[in-house]
mmCIF file of C-alpha atoms in Angstrom:
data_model
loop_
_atom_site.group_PDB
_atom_site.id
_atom_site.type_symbol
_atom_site.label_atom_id
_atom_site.label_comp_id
_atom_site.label_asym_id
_atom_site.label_seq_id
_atom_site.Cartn_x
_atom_site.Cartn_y
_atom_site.Cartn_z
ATOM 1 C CA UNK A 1 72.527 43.561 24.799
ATOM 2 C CA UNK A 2 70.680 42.563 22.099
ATOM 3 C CA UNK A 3 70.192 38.684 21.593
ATOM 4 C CA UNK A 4 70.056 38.185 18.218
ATOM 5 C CA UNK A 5 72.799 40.018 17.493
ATOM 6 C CA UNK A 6 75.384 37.682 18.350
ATOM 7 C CA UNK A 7 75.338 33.915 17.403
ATOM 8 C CA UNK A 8 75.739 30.970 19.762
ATOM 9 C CA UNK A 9 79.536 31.159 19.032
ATOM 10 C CA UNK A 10 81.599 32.540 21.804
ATOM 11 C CA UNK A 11 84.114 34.337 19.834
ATOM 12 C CA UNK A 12 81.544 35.761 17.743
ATOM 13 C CA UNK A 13 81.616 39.648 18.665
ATOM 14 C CA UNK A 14 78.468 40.450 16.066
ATOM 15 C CA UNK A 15 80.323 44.098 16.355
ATOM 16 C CA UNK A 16 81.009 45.092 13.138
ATOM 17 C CA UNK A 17 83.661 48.760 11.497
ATOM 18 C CA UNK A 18 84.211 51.020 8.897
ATOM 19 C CA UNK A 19 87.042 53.082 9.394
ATOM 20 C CA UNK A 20 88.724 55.429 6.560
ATOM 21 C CA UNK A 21 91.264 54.534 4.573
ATOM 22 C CA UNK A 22 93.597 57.956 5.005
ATOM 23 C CA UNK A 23 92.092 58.655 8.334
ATOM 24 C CA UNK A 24 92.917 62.801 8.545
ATOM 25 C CA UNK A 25 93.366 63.420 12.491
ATOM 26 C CA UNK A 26 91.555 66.701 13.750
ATOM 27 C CA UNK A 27 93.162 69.987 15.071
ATOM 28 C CA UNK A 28 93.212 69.906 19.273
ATOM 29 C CA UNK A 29 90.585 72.465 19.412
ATOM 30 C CA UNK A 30 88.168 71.333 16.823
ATOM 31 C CA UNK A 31 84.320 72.143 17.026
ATOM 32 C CA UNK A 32 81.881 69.892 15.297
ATOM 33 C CA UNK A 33 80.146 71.785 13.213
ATOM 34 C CA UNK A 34 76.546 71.002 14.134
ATOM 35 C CA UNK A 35 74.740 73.558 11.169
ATOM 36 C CA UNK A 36 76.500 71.848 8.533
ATOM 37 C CA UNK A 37 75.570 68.440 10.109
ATOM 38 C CA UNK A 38 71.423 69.471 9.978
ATOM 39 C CA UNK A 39 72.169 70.733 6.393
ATOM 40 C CA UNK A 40 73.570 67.492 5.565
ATOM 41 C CA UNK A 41 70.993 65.516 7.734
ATOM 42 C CA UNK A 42 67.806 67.515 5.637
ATOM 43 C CA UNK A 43 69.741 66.694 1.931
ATOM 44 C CA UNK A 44 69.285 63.007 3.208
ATOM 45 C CA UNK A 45 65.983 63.405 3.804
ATOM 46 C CA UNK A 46 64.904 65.089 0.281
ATOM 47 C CA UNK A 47 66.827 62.524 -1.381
ATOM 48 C CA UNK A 48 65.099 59.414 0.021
ATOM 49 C CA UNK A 49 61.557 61.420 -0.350
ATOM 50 C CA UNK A 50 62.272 62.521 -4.233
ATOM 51 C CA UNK A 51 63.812 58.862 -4.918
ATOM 52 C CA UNK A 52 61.953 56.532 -2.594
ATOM 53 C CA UNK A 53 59.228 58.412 -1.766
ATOM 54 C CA UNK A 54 59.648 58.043 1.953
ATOM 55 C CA UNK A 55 58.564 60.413 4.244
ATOM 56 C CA UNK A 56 61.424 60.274 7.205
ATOM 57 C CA UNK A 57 60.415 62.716 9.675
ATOM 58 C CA UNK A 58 63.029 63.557 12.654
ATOM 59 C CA UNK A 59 61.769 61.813 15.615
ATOM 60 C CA UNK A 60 64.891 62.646 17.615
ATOM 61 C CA UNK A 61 67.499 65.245 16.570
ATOM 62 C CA UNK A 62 69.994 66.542 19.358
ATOM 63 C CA UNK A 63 73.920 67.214 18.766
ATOM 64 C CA UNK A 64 74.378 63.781 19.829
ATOM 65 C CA UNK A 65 71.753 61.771 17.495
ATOM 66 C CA UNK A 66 69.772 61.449 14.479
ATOM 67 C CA UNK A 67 66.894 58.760 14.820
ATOM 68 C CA UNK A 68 64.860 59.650 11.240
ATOM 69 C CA UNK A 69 61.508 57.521 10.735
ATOM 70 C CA UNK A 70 58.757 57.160 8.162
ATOM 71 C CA UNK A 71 55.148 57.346 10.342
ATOM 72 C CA UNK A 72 53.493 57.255 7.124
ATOM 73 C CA UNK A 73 53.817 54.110 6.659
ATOM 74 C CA UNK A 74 52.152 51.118 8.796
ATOM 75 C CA UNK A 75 55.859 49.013 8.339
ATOM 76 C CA UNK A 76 58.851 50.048 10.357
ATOM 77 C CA UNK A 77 61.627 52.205 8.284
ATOM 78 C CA UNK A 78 64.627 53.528 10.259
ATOM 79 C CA UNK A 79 67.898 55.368 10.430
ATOM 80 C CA UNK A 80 69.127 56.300 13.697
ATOM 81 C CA UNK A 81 72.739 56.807 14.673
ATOM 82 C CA UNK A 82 74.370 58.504 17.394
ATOM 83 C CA UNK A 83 78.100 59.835 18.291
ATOM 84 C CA UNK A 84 80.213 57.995 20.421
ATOM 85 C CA UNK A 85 83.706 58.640 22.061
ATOM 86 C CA UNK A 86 83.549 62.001 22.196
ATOM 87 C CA UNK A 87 82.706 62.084 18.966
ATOM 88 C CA UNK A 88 85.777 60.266 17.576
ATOM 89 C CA UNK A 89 82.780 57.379 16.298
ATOM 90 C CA UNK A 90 79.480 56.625 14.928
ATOM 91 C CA UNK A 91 77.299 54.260 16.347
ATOM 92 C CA UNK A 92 75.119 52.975 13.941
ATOM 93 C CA UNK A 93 71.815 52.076 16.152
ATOM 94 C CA UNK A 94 69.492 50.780 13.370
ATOM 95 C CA UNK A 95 68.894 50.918 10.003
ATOM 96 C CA UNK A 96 65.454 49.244 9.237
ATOM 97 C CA UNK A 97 64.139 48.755 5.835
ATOM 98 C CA UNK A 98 60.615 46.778 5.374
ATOM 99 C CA UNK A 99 60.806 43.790 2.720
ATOM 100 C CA UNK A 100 59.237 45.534 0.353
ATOM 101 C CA UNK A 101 61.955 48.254 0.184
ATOM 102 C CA UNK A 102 65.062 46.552 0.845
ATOM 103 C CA UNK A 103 67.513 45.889 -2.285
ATOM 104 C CA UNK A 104 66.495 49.124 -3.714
ATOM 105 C CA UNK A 105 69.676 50.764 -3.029
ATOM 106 C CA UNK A 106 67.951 52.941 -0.009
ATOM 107 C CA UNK A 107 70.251 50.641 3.168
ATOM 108 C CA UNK A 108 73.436 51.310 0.732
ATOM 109 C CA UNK A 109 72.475 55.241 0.111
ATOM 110 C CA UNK A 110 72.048 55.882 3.637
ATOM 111 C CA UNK A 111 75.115 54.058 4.342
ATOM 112 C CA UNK A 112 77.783 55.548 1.592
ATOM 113 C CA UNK A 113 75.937 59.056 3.336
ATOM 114 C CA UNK A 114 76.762 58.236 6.237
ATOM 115 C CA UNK A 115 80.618 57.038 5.514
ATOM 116 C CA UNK A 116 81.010 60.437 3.472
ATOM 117 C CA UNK A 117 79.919 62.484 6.399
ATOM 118 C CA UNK A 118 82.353 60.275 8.685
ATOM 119 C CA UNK A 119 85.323 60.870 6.169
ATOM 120 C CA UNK A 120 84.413 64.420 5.514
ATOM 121 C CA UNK A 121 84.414 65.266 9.452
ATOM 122 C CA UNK A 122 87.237 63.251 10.380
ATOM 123 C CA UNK A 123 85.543 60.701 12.941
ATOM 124 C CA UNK A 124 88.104 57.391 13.134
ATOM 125 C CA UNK A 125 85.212 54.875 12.731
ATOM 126 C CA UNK A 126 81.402 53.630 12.239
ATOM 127 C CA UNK A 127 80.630 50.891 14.085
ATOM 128 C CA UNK A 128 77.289 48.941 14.968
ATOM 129 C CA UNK A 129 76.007 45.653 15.932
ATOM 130 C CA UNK A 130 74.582 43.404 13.379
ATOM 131 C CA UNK A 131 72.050 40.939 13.394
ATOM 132 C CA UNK A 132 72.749 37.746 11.280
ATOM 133 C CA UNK A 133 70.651 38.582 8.897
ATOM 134 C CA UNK A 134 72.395 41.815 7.644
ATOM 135 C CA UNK A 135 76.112 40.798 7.902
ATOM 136 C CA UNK A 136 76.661 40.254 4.396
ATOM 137 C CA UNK A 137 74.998 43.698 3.547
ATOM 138 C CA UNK A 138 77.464 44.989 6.377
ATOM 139 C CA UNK A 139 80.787 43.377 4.786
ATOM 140 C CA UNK A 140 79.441 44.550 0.965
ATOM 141 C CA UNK A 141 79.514 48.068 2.434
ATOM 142 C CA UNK A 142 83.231 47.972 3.448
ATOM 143 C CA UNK A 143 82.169 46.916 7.196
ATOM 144 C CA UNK A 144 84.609 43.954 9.429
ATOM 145 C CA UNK A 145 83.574 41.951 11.795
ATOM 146 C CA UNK A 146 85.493 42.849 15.496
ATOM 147 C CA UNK A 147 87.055 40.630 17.243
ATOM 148 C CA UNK A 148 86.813 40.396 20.700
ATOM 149 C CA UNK A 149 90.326 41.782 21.305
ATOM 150 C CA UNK A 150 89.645 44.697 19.381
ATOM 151 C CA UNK A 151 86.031 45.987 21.460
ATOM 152 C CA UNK A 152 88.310 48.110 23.595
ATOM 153 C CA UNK A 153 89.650 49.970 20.883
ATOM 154 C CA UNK A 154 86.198 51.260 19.969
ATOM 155 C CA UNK A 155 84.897 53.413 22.544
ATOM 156 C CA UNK A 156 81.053 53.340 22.092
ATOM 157 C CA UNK A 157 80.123 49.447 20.613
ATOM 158 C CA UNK A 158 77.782 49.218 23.206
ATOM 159 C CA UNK A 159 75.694 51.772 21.714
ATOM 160 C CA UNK A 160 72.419 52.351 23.515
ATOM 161 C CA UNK A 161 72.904 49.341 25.388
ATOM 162 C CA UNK A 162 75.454 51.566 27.428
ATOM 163 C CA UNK A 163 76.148 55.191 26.587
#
């Protein structure tokens, strides 16, 4: 577990979800459909190198997870989630923006992406871990703080701590 994720408060989960508003359950025998996801996954990628100039190369890219990275640059920029719950969630492991690019709409881009794809492939939730720092960001983009009764009810919180 990640320390400064969670405050000194006890009841303090630092677990924060995004689940759809008209959640749209899927058939018994649905397949993910993991050509459209690398489609989607590449459109991403333009977008942030036409608009932002980064260069995200795909450091890890398996049916399960996406970690995307910038090498190019000597400051740390991230997006890496994986599925959880049999793919009924998104764990959102980090999305890391240096100080010079943050509140440039990238973090909220890569985020309303991300809920689209959720919505438009029917997973229940998106869920991640938050350090202090980001929780406003979090509840701007339509996140909520878990409580601790509610952890159960969202297979894969733990996220890499405990796939």
């Amino acid at each position: 577990m990640i320390l400064s994720c969670y405050p000194n408060k006890l009841n303090d989960t630092g677990i924060f979800v995004h689940e759809p508003q008209t959640p749209v359950p899927r058939e018994a025998n649905w397949i993910f459909p993991y050509e459209s996801f690398r489609i989607r996954v590449e459109i991403l990628i333009d977008f942030l190198s036409i608009n932002h100039e980064l260069q995200l190369q795909v450091i890890n890219y398996n049916s399960n997870e996406v970690n995307l990275e910038d090498l190019t640059q000597e400051e740390f920029t991230q997006f890496y989630f994986h599925f959880c719950n049999s793919e009924q969630g998104i764990y959102v492991d980090r999305l890391t923006l240096p100080l010079r690019l943050r509140r440039r709409g990238i973090g909220t881009y890569c985020i309303n992406w991300l809920k689209d794809f959720a919505n438009d492939f029917r997973f229940k939730y998106i869920i991640l871990g938050s350090l202090v720092e980001a929780r406003t960001f979090w509840i701007k983009m339509g996140f909520r703080l878990l409580t601790n009764g509610e952890l159960s009810s969202f297979p894969g919180y733990q996220g890499r701590y405990n796939r």
